[in-house]
PDB file of C-alpha atoms and ligand atoms in Angstrom:
ATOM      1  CA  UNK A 190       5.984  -6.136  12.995  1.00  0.00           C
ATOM      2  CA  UNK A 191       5.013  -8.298  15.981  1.00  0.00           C
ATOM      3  CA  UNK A 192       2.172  -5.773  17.241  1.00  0.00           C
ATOM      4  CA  UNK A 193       0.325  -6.137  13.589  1.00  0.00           C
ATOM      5  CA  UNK A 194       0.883  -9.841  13.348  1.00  0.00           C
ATOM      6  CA  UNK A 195      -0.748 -10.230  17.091  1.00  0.00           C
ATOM      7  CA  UNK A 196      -4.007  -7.970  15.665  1.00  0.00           C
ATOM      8  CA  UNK A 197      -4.523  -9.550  12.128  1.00  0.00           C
ATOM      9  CA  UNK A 198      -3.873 -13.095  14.055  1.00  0.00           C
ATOM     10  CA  UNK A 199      -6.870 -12.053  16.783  1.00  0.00           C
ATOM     11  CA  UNK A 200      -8.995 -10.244  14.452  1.00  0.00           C
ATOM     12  CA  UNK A 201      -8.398 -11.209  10.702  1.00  0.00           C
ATOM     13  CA  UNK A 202     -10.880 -13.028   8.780  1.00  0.00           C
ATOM     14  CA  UNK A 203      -9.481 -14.908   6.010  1.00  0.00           C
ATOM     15  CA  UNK A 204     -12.299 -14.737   3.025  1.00  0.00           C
ATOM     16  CA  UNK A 205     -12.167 -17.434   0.055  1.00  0.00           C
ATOM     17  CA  UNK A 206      -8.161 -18.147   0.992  1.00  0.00           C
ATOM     18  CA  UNK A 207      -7.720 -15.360  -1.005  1.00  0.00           C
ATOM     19  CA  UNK A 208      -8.793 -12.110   0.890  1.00  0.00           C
ATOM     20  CA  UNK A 209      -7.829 -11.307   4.355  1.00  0.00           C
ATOM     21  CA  UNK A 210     -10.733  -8.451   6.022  1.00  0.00           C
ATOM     22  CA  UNK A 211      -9.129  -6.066   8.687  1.00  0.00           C
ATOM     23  CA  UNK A 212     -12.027  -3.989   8.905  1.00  0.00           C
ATOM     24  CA  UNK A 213     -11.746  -3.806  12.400  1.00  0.00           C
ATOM     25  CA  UNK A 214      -8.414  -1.925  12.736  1.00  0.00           C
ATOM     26  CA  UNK A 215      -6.950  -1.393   9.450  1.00  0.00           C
ATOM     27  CA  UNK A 216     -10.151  -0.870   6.551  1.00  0.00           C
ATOM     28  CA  UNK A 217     -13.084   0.414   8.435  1.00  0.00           C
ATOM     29  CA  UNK A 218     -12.146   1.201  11.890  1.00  0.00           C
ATOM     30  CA  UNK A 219      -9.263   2.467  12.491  1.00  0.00           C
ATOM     31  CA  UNK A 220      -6.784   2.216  15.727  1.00  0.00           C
ATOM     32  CA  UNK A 221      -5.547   5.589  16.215  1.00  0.00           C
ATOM     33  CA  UNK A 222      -2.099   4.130  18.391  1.00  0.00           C
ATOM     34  CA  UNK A 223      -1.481   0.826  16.155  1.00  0.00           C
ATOM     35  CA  UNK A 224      -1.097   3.542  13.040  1.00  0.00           C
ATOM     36  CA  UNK A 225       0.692   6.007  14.575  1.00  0.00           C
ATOM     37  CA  UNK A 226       3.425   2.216  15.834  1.00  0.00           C
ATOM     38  CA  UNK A 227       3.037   1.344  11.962  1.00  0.00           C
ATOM     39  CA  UNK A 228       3.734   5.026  10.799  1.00  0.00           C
ATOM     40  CA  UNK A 229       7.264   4.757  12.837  1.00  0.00           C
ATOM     41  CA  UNK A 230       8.180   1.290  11.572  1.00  0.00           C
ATOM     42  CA  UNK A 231       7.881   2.495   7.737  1.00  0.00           C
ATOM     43  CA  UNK A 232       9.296   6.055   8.407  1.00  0.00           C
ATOM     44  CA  UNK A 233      12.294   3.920   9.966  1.00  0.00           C
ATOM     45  CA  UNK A 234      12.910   1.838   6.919  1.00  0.00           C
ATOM     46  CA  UNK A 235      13.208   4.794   4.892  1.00  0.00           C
ATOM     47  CA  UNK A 236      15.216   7.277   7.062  1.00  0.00           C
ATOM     48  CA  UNK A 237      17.705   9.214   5.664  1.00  0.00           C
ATOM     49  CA  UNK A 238      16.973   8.119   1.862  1.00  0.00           C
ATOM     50  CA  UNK A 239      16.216  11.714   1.348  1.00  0.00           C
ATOM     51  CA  UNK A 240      12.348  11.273   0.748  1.00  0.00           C
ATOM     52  CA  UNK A 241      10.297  13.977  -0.429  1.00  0.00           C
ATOM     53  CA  UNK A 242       7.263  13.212  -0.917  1.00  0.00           C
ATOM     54  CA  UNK A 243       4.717  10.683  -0.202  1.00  0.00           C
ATOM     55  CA  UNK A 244       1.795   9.238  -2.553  1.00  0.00           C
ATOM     56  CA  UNK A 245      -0.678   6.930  -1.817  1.00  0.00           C
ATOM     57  CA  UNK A 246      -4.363   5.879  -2.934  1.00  0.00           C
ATOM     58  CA  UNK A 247      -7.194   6.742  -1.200  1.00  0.00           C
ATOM     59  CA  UNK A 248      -9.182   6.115   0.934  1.00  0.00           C
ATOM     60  CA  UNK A 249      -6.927   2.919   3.097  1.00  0.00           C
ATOM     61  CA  UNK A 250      -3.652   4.155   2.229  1.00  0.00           C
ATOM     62  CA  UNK A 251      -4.112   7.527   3.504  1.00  0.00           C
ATOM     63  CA  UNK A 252      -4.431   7.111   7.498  1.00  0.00           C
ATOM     64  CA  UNK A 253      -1.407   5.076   7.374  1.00  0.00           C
ATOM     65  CA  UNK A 254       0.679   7.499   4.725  1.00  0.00           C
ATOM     66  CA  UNK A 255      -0.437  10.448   6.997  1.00  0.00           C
ATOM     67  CA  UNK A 256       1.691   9.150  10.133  1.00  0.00           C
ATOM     68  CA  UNK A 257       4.520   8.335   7.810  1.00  0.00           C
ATOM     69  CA  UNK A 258       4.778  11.976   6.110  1.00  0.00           C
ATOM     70  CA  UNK A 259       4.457  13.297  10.037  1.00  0.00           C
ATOM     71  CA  UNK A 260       7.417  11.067  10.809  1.00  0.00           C
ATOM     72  CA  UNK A 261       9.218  11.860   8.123  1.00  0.00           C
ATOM     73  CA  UNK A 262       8.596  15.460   8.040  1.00  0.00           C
ATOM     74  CA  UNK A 263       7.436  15.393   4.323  1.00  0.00           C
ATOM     75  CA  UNK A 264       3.903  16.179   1.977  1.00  0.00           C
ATOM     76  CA  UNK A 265       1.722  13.812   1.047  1.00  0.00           C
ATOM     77  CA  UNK A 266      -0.834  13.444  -1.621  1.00  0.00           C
ATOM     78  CA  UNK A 267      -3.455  10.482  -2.238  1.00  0.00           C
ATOM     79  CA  UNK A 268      -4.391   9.505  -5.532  1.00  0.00           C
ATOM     80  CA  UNK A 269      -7.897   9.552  -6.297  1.00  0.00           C
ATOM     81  CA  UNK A 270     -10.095   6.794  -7.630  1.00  0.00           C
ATOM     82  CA  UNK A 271     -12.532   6.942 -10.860  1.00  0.00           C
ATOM     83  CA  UNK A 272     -13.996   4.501 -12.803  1.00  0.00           C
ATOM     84  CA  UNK A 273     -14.138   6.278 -16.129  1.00  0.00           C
ATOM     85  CA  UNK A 274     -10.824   7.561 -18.140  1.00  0.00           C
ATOM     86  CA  UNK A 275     -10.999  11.165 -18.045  1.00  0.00           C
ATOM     87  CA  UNK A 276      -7.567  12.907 -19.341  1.00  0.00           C
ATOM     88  CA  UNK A 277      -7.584  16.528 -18.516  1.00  0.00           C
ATOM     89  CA  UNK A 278      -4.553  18.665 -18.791  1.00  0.00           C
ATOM     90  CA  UNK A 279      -3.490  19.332 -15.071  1.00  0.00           C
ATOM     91  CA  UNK A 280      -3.487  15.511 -13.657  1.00  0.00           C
ATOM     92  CA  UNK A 281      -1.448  12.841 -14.037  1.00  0.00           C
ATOM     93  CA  UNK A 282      -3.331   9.578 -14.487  1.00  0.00           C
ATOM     94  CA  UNK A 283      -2.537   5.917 -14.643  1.00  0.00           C
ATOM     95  CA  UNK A 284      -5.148   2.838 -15.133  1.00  0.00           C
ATOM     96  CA  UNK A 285      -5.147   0.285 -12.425  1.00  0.00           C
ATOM     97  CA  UNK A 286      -7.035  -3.196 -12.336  1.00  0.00           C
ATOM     98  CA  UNK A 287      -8.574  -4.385  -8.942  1.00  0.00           C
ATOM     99  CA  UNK A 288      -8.550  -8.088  -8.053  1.00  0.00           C
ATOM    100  CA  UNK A 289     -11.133  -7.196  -5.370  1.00  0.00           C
ATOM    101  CA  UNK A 290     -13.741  -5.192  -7.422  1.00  0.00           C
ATOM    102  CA  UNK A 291     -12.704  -7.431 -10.797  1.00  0.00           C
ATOM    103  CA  UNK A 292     -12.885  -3.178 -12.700  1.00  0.00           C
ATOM    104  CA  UNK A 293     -10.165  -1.165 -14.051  1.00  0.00           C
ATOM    105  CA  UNK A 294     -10.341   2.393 -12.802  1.00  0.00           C
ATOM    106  CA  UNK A 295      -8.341   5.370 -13.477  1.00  0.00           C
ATOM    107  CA  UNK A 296      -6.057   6.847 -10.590  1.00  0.00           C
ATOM    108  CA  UNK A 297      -5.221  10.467 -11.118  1.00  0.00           C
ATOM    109  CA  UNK A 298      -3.554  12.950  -8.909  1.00  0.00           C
ATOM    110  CA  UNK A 299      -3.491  16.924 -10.040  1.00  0.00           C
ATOM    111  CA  UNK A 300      -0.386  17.833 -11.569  1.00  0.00           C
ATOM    112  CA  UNK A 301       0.246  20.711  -9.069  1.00  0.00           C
ATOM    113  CA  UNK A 302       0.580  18.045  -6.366  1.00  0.00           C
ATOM    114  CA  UNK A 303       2.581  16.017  -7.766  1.00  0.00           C
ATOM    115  CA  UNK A 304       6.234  18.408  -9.019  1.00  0.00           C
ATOM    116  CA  UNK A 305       8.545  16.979 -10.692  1.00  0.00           C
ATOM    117  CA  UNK A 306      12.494  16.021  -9.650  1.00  0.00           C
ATOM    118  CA  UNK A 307      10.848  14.672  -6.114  1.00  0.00           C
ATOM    119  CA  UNK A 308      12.543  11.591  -4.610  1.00  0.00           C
ATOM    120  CA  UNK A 309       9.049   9.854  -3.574  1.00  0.00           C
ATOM    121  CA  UNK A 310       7.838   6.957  -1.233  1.00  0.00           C
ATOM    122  CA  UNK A 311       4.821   5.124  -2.568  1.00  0.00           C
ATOM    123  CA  UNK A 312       2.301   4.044   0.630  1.00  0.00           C
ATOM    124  CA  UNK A 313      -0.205   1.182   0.324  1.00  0.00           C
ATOM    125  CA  UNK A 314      -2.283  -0.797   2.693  1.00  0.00           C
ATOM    126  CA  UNK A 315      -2.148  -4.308   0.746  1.00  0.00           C
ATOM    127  CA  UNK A 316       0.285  -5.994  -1.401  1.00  0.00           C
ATOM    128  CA  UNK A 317      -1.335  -8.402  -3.767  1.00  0.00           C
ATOM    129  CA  UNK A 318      -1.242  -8.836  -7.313  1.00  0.00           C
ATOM    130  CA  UNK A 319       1.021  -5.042  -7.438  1.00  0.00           C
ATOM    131  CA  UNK A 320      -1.380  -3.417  -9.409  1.00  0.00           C
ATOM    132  CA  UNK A 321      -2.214  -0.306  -7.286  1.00  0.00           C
ATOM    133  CA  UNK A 322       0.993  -0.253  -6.237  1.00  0.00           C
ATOM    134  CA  UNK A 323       2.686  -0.452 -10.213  1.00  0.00           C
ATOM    135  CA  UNK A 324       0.036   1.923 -11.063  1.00  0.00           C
ATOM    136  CA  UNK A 325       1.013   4.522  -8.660  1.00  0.00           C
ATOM    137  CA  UNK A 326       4.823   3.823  -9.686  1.00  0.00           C
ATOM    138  CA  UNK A 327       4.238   4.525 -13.240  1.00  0.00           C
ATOM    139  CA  UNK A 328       2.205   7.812 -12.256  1.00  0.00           C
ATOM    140  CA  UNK A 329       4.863   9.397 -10.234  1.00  0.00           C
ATOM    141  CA  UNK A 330       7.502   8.924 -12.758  1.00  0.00           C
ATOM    142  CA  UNK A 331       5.156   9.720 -15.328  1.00  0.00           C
ATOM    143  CA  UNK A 332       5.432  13.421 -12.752  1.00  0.00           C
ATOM    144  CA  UNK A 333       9.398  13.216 -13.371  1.00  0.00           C
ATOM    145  CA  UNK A 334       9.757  11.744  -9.876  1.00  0.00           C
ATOM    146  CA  UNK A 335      11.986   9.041  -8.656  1.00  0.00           C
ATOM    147  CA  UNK A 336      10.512   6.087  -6.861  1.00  0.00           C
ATOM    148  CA  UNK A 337      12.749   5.783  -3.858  1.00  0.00           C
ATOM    149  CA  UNK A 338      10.639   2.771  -2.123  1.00  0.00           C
ATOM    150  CA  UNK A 339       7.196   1.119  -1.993  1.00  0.00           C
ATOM    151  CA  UNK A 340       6.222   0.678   1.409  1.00  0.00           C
ATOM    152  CA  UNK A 341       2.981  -1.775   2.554  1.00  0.00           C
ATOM    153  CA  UNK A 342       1.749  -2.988   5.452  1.00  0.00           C
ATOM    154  CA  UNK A 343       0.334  -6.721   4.561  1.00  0.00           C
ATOM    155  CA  UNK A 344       1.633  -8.408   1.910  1.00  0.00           C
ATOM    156  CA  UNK A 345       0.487 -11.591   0.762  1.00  0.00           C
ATOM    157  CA  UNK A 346       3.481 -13.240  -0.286  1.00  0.00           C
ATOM    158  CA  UNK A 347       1.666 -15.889  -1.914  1.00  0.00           C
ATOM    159  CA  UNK A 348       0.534 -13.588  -4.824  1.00  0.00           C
ATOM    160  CA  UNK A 349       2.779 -11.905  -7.230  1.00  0.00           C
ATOM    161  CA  UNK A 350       3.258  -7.917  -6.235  1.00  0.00           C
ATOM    162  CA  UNK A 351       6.448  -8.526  -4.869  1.00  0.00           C
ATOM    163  CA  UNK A 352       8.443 -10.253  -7.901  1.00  0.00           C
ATOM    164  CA  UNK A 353       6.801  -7.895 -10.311  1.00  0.00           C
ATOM    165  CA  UNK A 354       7.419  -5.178  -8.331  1.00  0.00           C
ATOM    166  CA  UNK A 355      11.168  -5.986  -7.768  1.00  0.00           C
ATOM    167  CA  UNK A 356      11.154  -7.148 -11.330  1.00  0.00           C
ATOM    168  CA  UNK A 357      10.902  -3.850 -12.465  1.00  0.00           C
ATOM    169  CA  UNK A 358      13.558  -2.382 -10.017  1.00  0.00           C
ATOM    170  CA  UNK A 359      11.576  -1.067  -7.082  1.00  0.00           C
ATOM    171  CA  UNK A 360      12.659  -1.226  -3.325  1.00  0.00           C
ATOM    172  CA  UNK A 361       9.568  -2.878  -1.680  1.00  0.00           C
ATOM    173  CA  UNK A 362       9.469  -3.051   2.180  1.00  0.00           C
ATOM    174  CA  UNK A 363       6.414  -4.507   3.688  1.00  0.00           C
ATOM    175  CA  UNK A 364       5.655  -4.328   7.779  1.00  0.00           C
ATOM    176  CA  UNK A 365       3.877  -8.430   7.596  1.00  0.00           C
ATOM    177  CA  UNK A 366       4.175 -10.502   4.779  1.00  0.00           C
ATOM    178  CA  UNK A 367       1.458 -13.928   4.600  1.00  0.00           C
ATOM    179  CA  UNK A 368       3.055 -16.651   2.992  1.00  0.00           C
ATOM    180  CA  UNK A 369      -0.074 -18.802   2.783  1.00  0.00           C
ATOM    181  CA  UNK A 370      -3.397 -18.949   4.407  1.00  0.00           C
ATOM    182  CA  UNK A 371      -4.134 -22.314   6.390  1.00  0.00           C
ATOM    183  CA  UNK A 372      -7.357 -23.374   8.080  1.00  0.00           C
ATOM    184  CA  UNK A 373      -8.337 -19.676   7.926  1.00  0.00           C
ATOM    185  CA  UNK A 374      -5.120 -18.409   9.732  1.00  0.00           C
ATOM    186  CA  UNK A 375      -1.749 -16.704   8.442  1.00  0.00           C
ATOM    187  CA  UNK A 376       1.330 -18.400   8.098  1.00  0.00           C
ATOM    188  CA  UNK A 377       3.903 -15.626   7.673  1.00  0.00           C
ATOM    189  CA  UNK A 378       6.742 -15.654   5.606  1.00  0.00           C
ATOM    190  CA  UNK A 379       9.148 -16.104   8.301  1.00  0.00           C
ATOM    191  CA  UNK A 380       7.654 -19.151  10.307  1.00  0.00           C
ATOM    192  CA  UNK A 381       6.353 -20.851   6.921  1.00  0.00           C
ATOM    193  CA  UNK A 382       7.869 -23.999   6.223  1.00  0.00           C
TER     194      UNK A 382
HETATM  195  P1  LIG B 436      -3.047  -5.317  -5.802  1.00  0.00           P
HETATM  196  O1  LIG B 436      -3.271  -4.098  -6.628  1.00  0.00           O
HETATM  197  O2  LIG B 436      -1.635  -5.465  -5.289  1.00  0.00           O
HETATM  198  O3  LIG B 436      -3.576  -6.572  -6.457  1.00  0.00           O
HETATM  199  O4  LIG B 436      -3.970  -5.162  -4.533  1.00  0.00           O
HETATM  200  C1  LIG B 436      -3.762  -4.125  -3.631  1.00  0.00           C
HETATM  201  C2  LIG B 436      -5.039  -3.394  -3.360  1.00  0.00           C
HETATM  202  O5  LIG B 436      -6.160  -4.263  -3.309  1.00  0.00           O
HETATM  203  C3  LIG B 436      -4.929  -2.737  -2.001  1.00  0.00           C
HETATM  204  O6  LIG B 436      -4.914  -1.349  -2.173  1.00  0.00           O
HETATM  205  C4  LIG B 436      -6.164  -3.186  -1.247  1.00  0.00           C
HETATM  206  O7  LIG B 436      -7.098  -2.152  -1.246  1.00  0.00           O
HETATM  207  C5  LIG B 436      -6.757  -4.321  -2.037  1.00  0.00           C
HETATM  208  N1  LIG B 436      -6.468  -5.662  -1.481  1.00  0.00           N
HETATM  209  C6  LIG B 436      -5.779  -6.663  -2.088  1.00  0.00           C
HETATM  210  N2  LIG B 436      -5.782  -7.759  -1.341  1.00  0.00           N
HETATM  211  C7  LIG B 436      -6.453  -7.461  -0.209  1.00  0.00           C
HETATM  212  C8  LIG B 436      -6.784  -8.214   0.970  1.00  0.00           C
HETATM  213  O8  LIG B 436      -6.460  -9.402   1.151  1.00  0.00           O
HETATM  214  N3  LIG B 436      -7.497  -7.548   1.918  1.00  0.00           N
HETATM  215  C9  LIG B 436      -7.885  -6.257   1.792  1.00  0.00           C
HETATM  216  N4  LIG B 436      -8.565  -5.716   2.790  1.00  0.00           N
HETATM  217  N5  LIG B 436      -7.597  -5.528   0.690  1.00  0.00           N
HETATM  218  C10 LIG B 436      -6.894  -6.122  -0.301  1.00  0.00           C
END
């Protein structure tokens, strides 16, 4: 998605070679008219796959999930975040490491949110290591659902979310993929040599 690679090439700061910040259009602030362009790209990768539902993790994935359920006409639910395990009867719950934070933490979402038999469309912000993203996965078909796709907006190429992702079967469509970091700047998959 040209528009996305223009904004994380003028405002992206590349932390450690490791972590890229977005904060000023994608994490923190938000642009209203770049999501709603990034909503349309992802709802048109998965049009007419018969997509029920959409889950995602809060809080980053849910501006973008939001204009891909409006798109595609569909609910959508956001997993929550907690650091301790706590199994209760109504929620589905999955543990998830994070590179970022170095925790584990437990992502639930109430079982009454989440029926079962749904084709579903998993929504993420970053691709990196695939933990949030397997983690999610494993919840919804923990719910009885199918996982029709995993859609993300940046995905860092260089890391291994992808293969393990598509090891394990999963359609994964991302908007930009990074295949390296260089002197601070992206090289993307498709101009990487
Ligand atoms: P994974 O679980 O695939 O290792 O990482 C995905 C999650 O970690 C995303 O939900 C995102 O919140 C965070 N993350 C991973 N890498 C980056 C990055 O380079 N920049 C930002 N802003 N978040 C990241």
């Amino acid at each position: 998605m040209e528009l996305l690679k223009q904004r994380i090439d003028a405002e992206g700061i590349v932390l450690n070679n490791r972590v890229l910040k977005v904060d000023g259009f994608l994490n923190h602030q938000i642009d209203p008219k770049l999501f709603v362009q990034i909503g349309k790209e992802i709802a048109k990768q998965f049009e007419g796959r018969g997509i029920e539902r959409i889950v995602t993790i809060e809080a980053s994935g849910i501006a973008i999930a939001l204009q891909v359920a409006i798109e595609l006409d569909v609910p959508l639910v956001f997993a929550r975040k907690k650091k301790s395990i706590l199994m209760t009867e109504d929620v589905y719950h999955s543990v998830v490491y994070s590179y970022t934070k170095e925790e584990n933490y437990d992502v639930t979402i109430s079982k009454k949110f989440l029926p079962s038999g749904e084709k579903v469309l998993i929504i993420d912000d970053f691709l990196a290591s695939g933990e949030a993203a397997m983690g999610l996965a494993k919840l919804v078909e923990g719910a009885g659902d199918t996982v029709e796709g995993i859609a993300i907006v940046i995905e860092k190429s260089f890391q291994p979310g992808r293969e393990r992702l598509e090891k394990a079967g999963y359609d994964v469509h991302s908007l930009v993929r990074i295949a390296r970091f260089e002197n601070d700047r992206c090289i993307y998959v498709e101009d990487a040599k």
